[in-house]
Short mmCIF file of C-alpha atoms in Angstrom, two decimals:
data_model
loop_
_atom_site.label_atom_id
_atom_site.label_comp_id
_atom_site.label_asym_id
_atom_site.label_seq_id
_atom_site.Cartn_x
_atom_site.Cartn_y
_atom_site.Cartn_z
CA UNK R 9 115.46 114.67 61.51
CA UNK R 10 112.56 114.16 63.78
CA UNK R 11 108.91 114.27 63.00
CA UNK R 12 108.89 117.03 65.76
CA UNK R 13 110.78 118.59 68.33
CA UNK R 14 108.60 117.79 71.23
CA UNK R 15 105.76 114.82 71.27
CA UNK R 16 103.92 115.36 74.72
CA UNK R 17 101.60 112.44 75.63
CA UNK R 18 98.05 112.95 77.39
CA UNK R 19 95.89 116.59 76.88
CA UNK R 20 95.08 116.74 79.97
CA UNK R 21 96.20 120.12 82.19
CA UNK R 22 99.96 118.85 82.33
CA UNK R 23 100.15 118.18 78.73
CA UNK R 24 97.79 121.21 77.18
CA UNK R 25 100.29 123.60 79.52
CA UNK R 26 103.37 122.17 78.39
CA UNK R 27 102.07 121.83 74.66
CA UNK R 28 101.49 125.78 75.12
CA UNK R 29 104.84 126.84 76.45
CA UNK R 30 106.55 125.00 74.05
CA UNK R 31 104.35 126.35 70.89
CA UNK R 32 105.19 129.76 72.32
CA UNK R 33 108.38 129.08 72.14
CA UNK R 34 108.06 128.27 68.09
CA UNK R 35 108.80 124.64 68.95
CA UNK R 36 106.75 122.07 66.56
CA UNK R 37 104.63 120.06 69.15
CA UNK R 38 102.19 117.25 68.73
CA UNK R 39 99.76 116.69 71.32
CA UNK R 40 98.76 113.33 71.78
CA UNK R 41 95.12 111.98 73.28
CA UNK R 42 93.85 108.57 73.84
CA UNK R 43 90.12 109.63 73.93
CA UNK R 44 88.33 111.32 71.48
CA UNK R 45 88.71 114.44 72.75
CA UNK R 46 91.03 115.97 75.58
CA UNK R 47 89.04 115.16 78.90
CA UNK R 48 86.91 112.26 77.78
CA UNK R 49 88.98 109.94 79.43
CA UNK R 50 88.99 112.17 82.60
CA UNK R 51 87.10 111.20 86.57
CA UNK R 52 87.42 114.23 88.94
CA UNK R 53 86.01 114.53 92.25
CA UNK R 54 87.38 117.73 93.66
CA UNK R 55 87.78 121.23 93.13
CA UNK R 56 90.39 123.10 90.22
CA UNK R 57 92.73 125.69 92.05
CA UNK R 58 93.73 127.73 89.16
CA UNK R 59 95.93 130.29 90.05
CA UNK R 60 98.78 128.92 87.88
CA UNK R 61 97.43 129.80 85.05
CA UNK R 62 97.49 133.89 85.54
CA UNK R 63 101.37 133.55 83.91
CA UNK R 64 100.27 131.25 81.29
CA UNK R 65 96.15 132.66 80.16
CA UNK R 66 95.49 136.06 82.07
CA UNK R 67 92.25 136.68 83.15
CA UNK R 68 91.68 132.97 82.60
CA UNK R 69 88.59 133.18 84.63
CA UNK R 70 86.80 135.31 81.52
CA UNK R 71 86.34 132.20 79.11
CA UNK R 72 87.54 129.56 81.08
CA UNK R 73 84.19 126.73 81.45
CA UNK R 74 83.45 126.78 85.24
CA UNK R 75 80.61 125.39 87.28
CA UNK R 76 80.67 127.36 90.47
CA UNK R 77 83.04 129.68 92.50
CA UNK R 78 84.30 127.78 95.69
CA UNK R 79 83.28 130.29 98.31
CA UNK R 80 82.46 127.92 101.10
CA UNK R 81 84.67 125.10 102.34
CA UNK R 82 83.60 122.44 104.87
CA UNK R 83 85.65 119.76 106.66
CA UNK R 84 83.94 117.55 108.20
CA UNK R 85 84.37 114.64 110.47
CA UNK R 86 81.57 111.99 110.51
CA UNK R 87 81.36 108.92 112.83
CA UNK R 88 78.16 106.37 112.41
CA UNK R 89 75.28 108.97 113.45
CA UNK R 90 77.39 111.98 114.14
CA UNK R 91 78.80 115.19 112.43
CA UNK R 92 81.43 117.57 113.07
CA UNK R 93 82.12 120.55 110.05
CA UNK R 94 84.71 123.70 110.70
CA UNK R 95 82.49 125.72 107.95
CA UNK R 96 84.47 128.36 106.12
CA UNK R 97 82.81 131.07 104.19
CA UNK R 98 84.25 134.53 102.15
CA UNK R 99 83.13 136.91 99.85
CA UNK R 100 86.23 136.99 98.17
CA UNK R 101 86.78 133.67 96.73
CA UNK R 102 83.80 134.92 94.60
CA UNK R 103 85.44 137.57 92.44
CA UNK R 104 88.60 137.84 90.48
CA UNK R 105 91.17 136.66 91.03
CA UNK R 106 89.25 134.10 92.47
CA UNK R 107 91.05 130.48 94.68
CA UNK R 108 88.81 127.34 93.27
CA UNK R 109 86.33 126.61 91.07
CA UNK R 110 84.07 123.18 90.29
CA UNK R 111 84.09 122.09 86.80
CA UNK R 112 83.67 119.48 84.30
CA UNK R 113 86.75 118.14 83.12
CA UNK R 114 85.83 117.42 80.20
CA UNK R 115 85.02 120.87 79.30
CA UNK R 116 87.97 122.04 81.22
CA UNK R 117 90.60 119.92 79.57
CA UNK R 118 89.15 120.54 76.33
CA UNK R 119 89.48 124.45 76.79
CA UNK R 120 92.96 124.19 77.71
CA UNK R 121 94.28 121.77 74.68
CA UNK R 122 92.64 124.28 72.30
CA UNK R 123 94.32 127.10 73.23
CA UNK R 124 97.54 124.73 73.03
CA UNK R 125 96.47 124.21 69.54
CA UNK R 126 95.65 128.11 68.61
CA UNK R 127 99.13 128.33 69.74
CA UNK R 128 100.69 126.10 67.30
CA UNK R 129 100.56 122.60 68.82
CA UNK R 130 99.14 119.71 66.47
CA UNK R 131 96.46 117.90 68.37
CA UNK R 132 96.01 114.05 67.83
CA UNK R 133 93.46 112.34 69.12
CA UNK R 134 91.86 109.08 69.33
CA UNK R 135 95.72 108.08 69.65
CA UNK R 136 97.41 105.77 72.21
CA UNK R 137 100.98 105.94 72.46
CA UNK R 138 101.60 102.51 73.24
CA UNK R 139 105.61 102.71 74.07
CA UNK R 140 108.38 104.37 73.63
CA UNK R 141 111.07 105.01 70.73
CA UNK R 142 114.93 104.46 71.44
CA UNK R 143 118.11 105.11 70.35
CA UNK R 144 120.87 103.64 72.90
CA UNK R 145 119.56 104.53 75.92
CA UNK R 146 117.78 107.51 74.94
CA UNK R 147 114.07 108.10 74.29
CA UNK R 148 113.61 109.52 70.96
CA UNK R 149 109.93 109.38 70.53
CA UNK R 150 106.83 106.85 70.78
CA UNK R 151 105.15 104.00 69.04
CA UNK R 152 100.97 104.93 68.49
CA UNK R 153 98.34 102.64 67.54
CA UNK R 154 97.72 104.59 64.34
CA UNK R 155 98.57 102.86 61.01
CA UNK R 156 101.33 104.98 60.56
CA UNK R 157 102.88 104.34 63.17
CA UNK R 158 105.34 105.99 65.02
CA UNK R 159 106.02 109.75 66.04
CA UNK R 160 109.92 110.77 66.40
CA UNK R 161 110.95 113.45 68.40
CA UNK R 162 114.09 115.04 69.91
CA UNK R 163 112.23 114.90 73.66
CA UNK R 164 109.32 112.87 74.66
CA UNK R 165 107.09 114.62 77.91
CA UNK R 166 105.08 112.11 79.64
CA UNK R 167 101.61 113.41 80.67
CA UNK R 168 99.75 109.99 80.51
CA UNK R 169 98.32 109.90 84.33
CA UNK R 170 98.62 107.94 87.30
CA UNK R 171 99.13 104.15 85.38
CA UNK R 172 102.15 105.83 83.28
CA UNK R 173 103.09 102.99 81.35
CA UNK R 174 105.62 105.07 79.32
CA UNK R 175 107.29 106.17 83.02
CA UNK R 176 107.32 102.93 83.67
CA UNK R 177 108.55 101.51 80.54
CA UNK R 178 111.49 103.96 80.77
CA UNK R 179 112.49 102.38 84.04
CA UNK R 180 111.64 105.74 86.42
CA UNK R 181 109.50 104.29 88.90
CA UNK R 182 110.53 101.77 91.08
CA UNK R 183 108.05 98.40 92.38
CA UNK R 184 104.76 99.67 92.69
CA UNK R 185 103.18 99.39 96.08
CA UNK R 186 99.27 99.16 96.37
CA UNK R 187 98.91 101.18 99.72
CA UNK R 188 100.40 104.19 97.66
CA UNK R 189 97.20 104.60 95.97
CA UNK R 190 93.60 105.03 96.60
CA UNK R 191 90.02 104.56 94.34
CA UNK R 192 88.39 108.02 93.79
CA UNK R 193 84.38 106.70 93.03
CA UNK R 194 82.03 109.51 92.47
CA UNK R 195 78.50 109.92 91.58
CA UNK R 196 76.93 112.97 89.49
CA UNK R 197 73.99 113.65 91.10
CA UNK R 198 71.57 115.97 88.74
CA UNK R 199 69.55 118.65 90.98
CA UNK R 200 67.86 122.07 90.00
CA UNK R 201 69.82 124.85 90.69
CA UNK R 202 67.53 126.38 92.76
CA UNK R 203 67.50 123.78 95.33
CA UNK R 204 70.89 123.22 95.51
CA UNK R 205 71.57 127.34 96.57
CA UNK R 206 68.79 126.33 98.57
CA UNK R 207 70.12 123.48 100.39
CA UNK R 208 73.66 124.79 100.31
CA UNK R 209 73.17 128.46 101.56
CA UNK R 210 74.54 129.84 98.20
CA UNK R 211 73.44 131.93 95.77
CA UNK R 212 74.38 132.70 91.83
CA UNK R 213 77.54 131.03 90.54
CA UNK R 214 78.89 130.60 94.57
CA UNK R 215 79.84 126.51 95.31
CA UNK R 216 80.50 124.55 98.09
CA UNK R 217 83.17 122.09 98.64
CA UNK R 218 82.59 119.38 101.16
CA UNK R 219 85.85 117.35 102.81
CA UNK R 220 84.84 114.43 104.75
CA UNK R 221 86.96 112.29 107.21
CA UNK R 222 85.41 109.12 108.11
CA UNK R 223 81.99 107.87 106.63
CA UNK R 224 83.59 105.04 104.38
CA UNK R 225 81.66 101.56 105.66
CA UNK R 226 85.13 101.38 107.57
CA UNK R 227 87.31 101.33 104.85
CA UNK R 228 90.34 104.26 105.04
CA UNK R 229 90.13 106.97 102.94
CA UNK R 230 87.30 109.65 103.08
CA UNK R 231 84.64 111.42 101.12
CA UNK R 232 83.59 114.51 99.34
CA UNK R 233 80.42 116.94 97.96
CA UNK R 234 80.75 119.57 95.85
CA UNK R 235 78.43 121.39 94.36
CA UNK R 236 78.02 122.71 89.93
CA UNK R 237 75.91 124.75 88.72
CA UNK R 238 72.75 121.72 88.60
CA UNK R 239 74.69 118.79 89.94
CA UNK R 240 76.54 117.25 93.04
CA UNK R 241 79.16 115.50 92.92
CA UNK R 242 79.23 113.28 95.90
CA UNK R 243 82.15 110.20 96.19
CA UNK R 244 84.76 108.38 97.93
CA UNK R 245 88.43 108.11 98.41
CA UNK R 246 89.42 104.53 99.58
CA UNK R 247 92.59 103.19 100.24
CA UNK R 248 93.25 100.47 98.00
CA UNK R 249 94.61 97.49 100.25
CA UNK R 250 91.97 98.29 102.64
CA UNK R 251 89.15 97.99 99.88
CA UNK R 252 90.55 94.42 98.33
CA UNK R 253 90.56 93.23 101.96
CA UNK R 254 86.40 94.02 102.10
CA UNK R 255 83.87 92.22 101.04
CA UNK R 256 82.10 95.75 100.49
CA UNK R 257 81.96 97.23 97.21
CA UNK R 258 82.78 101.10 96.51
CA UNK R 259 78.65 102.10 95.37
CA UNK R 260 77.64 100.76 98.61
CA UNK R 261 79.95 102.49 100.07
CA UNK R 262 78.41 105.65 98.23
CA UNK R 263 75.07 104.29 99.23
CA UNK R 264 75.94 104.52 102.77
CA UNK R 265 77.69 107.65 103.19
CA UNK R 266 74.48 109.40 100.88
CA UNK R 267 72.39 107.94 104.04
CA UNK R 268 74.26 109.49 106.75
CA UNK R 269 71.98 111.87 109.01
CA UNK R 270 74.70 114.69 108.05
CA UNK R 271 74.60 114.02 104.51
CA UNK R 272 70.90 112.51 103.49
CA UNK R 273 69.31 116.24 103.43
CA UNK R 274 72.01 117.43 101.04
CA UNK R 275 71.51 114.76 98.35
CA UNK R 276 68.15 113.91 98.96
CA UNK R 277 66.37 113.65 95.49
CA UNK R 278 69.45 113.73 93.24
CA UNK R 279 69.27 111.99 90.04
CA UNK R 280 72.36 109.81 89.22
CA UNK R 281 73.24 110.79 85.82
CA UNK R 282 76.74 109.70 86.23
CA UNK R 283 79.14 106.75 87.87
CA UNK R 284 82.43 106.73 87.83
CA UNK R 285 86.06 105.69 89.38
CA UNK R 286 89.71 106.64 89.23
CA UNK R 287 93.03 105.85 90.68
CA UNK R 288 94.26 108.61 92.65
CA UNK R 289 98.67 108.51 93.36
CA UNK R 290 98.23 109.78 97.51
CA UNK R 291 101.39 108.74 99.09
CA UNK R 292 102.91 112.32 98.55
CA UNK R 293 106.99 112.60 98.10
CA UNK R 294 107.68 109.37 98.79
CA UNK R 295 105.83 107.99 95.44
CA UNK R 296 107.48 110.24 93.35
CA UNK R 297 109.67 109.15 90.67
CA UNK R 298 112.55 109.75 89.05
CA UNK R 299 111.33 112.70 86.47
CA UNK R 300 113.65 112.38 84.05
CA UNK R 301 115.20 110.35 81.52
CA UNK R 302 117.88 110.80 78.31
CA UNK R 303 115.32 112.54 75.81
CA UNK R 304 112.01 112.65 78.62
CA UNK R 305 110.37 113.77 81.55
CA UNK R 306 107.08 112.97 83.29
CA UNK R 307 104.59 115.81 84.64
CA UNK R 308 101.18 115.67 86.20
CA UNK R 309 99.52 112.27 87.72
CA UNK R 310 102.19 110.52 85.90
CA UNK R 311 104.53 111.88 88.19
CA UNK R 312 102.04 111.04 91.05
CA UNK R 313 101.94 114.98 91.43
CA UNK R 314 99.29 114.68 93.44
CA UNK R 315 98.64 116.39 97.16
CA UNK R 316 96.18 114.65 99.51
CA UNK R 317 97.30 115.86 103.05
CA UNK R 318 93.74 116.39 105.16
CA UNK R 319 92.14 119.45 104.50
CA UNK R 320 94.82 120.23 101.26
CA UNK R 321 93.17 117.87 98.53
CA UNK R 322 94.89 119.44 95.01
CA UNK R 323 96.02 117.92 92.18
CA UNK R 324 95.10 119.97 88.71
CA UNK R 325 97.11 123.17 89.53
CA UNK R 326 100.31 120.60 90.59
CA UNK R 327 99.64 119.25 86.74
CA UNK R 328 99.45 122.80 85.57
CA UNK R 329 102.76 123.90 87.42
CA UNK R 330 104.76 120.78 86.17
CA UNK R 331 103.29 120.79 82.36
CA UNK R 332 104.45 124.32 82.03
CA UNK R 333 107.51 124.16 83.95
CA UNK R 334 108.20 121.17 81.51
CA UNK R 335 107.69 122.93 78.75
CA UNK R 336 110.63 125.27 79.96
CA UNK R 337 112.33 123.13 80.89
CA UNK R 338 112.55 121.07 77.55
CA UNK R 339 112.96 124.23 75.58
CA UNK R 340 116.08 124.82 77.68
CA UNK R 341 117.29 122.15 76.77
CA UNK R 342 116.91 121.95 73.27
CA UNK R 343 118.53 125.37 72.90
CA UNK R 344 121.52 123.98 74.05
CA UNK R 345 121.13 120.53 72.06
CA UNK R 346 121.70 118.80 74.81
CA UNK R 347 118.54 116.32 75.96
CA UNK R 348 120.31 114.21 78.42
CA UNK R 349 119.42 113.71 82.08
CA UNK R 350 121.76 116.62 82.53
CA UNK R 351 120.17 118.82 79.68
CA UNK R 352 116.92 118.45 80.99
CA UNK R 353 117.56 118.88 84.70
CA UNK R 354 115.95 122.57 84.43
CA UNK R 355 113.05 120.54 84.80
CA UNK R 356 113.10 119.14 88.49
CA UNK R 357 114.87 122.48 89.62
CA UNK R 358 111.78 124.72 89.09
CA UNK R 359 109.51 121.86 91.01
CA UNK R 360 112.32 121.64 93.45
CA UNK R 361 112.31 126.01 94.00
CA UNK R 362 108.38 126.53 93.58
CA UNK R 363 105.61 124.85 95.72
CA UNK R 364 104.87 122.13 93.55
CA UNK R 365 108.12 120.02 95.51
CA UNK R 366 108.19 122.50 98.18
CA UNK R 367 105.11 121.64 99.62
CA UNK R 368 105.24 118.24 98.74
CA UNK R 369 108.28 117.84 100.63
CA UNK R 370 106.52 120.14 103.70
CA UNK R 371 103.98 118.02 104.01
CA UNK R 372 105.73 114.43 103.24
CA UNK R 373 104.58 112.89 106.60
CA UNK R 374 100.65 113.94 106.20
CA UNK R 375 99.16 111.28 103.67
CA UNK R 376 100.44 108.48 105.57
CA UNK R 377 98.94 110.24 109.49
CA UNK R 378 95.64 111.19 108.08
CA UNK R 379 95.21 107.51 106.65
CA UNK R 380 95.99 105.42 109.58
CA UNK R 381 93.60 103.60 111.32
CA UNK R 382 93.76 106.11 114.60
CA UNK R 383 92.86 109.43 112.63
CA UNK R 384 90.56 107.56 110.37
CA UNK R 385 88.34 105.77 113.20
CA UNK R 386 88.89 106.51 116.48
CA UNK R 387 89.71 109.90 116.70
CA UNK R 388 86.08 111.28 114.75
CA UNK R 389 84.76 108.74 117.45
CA UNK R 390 86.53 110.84 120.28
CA UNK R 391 85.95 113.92 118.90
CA UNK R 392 81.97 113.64 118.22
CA UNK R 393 81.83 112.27 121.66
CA UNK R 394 83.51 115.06 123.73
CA UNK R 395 81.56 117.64 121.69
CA UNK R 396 78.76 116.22 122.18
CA UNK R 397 78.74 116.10 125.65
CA UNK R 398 80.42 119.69 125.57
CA UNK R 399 76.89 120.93 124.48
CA UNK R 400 74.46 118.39 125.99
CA UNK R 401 72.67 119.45 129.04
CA UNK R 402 72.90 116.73 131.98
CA UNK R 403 70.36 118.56 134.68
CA UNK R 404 70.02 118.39 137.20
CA UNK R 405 73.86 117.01 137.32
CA UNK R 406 76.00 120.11 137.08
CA UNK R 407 78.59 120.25 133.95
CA UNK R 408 81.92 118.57 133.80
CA UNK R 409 84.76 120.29 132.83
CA UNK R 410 86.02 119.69 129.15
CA UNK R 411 89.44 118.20 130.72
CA UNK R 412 87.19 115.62 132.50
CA UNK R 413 85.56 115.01 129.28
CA UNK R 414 88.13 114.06 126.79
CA UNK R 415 89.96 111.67 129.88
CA UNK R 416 86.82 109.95 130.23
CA UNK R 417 86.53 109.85 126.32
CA UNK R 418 89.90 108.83 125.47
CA UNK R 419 89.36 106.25 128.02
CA UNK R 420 86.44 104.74 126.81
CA UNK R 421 87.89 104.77 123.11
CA UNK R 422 90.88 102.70 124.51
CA UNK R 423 93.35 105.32 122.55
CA UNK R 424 96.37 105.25 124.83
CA UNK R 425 98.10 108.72 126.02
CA UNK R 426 101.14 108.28 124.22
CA UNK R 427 99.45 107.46 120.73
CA UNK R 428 97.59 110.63 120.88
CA UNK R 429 101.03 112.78 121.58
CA UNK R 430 102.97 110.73 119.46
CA UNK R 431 100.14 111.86 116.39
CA UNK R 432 99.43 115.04 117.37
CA UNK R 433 103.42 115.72 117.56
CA UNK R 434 103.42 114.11 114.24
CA UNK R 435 100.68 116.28 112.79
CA UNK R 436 102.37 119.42 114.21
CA UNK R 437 105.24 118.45 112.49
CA UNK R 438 103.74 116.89 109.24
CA UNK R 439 101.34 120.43 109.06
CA UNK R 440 104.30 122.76 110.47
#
């Protein structure tokens, strides 16, 4: 007999949801956590869409430990000394059932494993599962660091984030390629509320969220600010190949975008209270691994579940959506006895039938447009410089026309005619 029907590994959204399915279900469950307490472990530099959880906590948003309601969202386009933001703003996003939310994941994680444990789940932590259990060619649990040793199980879900070493160990992801992933480095900023409405236009428990193309010392990738309740969070995302290939390192990188005419004002006076870094899976559907193997599946980052495709940055509710559709899944198949490949393949057809692979697969093209060199440099360069000359006045000359504009632009930015169809066919497509 196994120690327990179900061992998931990592408490972080993925594995707290599937840990609560499964409890519901009456399955025993234990929860495993490296750190000392679900979300210590845990960098996040974005914004937690929550909707997922309305089938799994109602009225989540009652208890759950937010910093601000997103009710604003900028995208913005920088270039060395100029700024471009579409600025989005509604009421709505500020009452139930409300879109995003800032929070600290540490709080946030930690929320969501307890309620896994009120429903039945054993919680473990300070516990590294350090590989996996086998019988023939089928997983039947995992080896911990503990002194005693190792947890059995009849299905193993893997929830350990974006350097799986148990997905890896089980052979599901092929050779690893650098370019598929990029640093997240962020900075906590400590401000008083007050100034921080202030600064931001807000007001109560509104937030701000901040997408920035361009602005990285060069280096692909792009940047962020988001406001909590009396801190920013201000960062980076750089592409990894590009970063080993500069002699810049990611803080000055920080340093630099902080400094930026469009940014300086916003941050000005922030006390840094907190550094830190993270690897973030960004190559969309084509990093995605096999999910599945005789006795486990993977969910979460460590299924590179993660969506960066230009002004759709998510990642929490794809974790969410996989943990409990795990959970299901595995439950399935343990009512029919039968934890093969083909037992568990419930698994991959709810991501393959809800958005967490349907959008993935709509928007497989987008990661690798909005980080090539032409959408990362040259167009915020073109951009900035027709609307800039859109709105400067050139009297006594009289004004050009904004055709005349962007061919003198494009011109001067040496970006050929057929790039800019071929990408904006690409981006029609990739955003279609």
């Amino acid at each position: 007999m196994a120690d327990f029907d179900v061992v998931v590994v990592g408490a972080g959204p993925a594995g707290a949801c599937a840990a609560t399915v499964l409890a519901r279900k009456g399955r025993s469950v234990l929860l495993l956590e490296r750190g000392p307490f679900p979300g210590s472990k845990n960098m996040y530099g974005g914004v937690v869409y929550p909707r997922m959880l309305d089938q799994l906590h109602p009225e989540w948003w009652d208890d759950v430990p937010y910093q601000r309601w997103i009710t604003r969202r900028s995208t913005m386009m920088l270039t060395d000394s100029q700024a471009i933001s579409v600025d989005f703003r509604t009421a709505a996003w500020g009452r139930p059932p409300y879109n995003g939310m800032t929070a600290y994941r540490p709080d946030f994680d930690h929320w969501l494993a307890r309620k896994a444990e009120r429903d039945g789940a054993e919680l473990l932590c300070a516990t590294t599962a350090t590989g996996l259990l086998r019988d023939g060619d089928r997983v039947v649990g995992v080896r911990t660091d503990r002194p005693d040793g190792d947890a059995t199980a009849e299905v193993v879900i893997a929830c350990d984030g974006v350097n799986s070493f148990l997905a890896k160990e089980a052979g599901l992801f092929g050779t690893v390629d650098a370019s598929n992933y990029t640093l997240g480095v962020k900075e906590t900023l400590a401000m008083p509320k007050e100034v921080i409405d202030e600064r931001f236009a807000v007001r109560g428990r509104e937030g701000v969220d901040i997408e920035i193309l361009g602005g990285t010392s060069g280096v692909g990738g792009g940047g962020f600010v988001y406001t909590n309740l009396d801190t920013l969070g201000v960062g980076v995302v750089l592409k990894v190949p590009a970063l080993a290939a500069q002699s810049i390192r990611p803080e000055a990188i920080i340093a630099a975008l902080k400094a930026h005419p469009a940014i300086a004002p916003l941050v000005d006076g922030g006390e840094l209270v907190e550094y830190s870094a993270h690897l973030i899976p960004e190559a969309g559907l084509s990093m995605i691994p096999t999910l599945a193997t005789h006795g486990m599946v993977v969910a979460g980052d460590a299924a590179s579940l993660c969506l960066a495709a230009g002004i759709w940055l998510e990642g929490v509710n794809f974790a969410i959506a996989s943990g409990m559709y795990a959970g299901e899944a595995v439950d399935e198949a343990l009512q029919a006895r039968d934890v093969s490949v083909q037992g568990l393949a419930g698994y991959e057809r709810r991501l393959a039938s809800t958005f967490v692979l349907r959008d993935h697969r709509k928007l497989r093209r987008v990661p690798a447009l909005m980080l090539s060199d032409r959408v990362q440099n040259e167009y915020p360069q073109l951009a900035a410089n027709v609307v800039e000359r859109m709105f400067r006045v050139d009297n006594p000359a009289p004004k050009p026309g904004l055709r005349r504009i962007v061919k003198e632009e494009r011109r001067r930015a040496g970006i050929r005619l057929r790039h800019l169809a071929r990408d904006a066919w690409a981006g029609v497509r990739g955003f279609g």
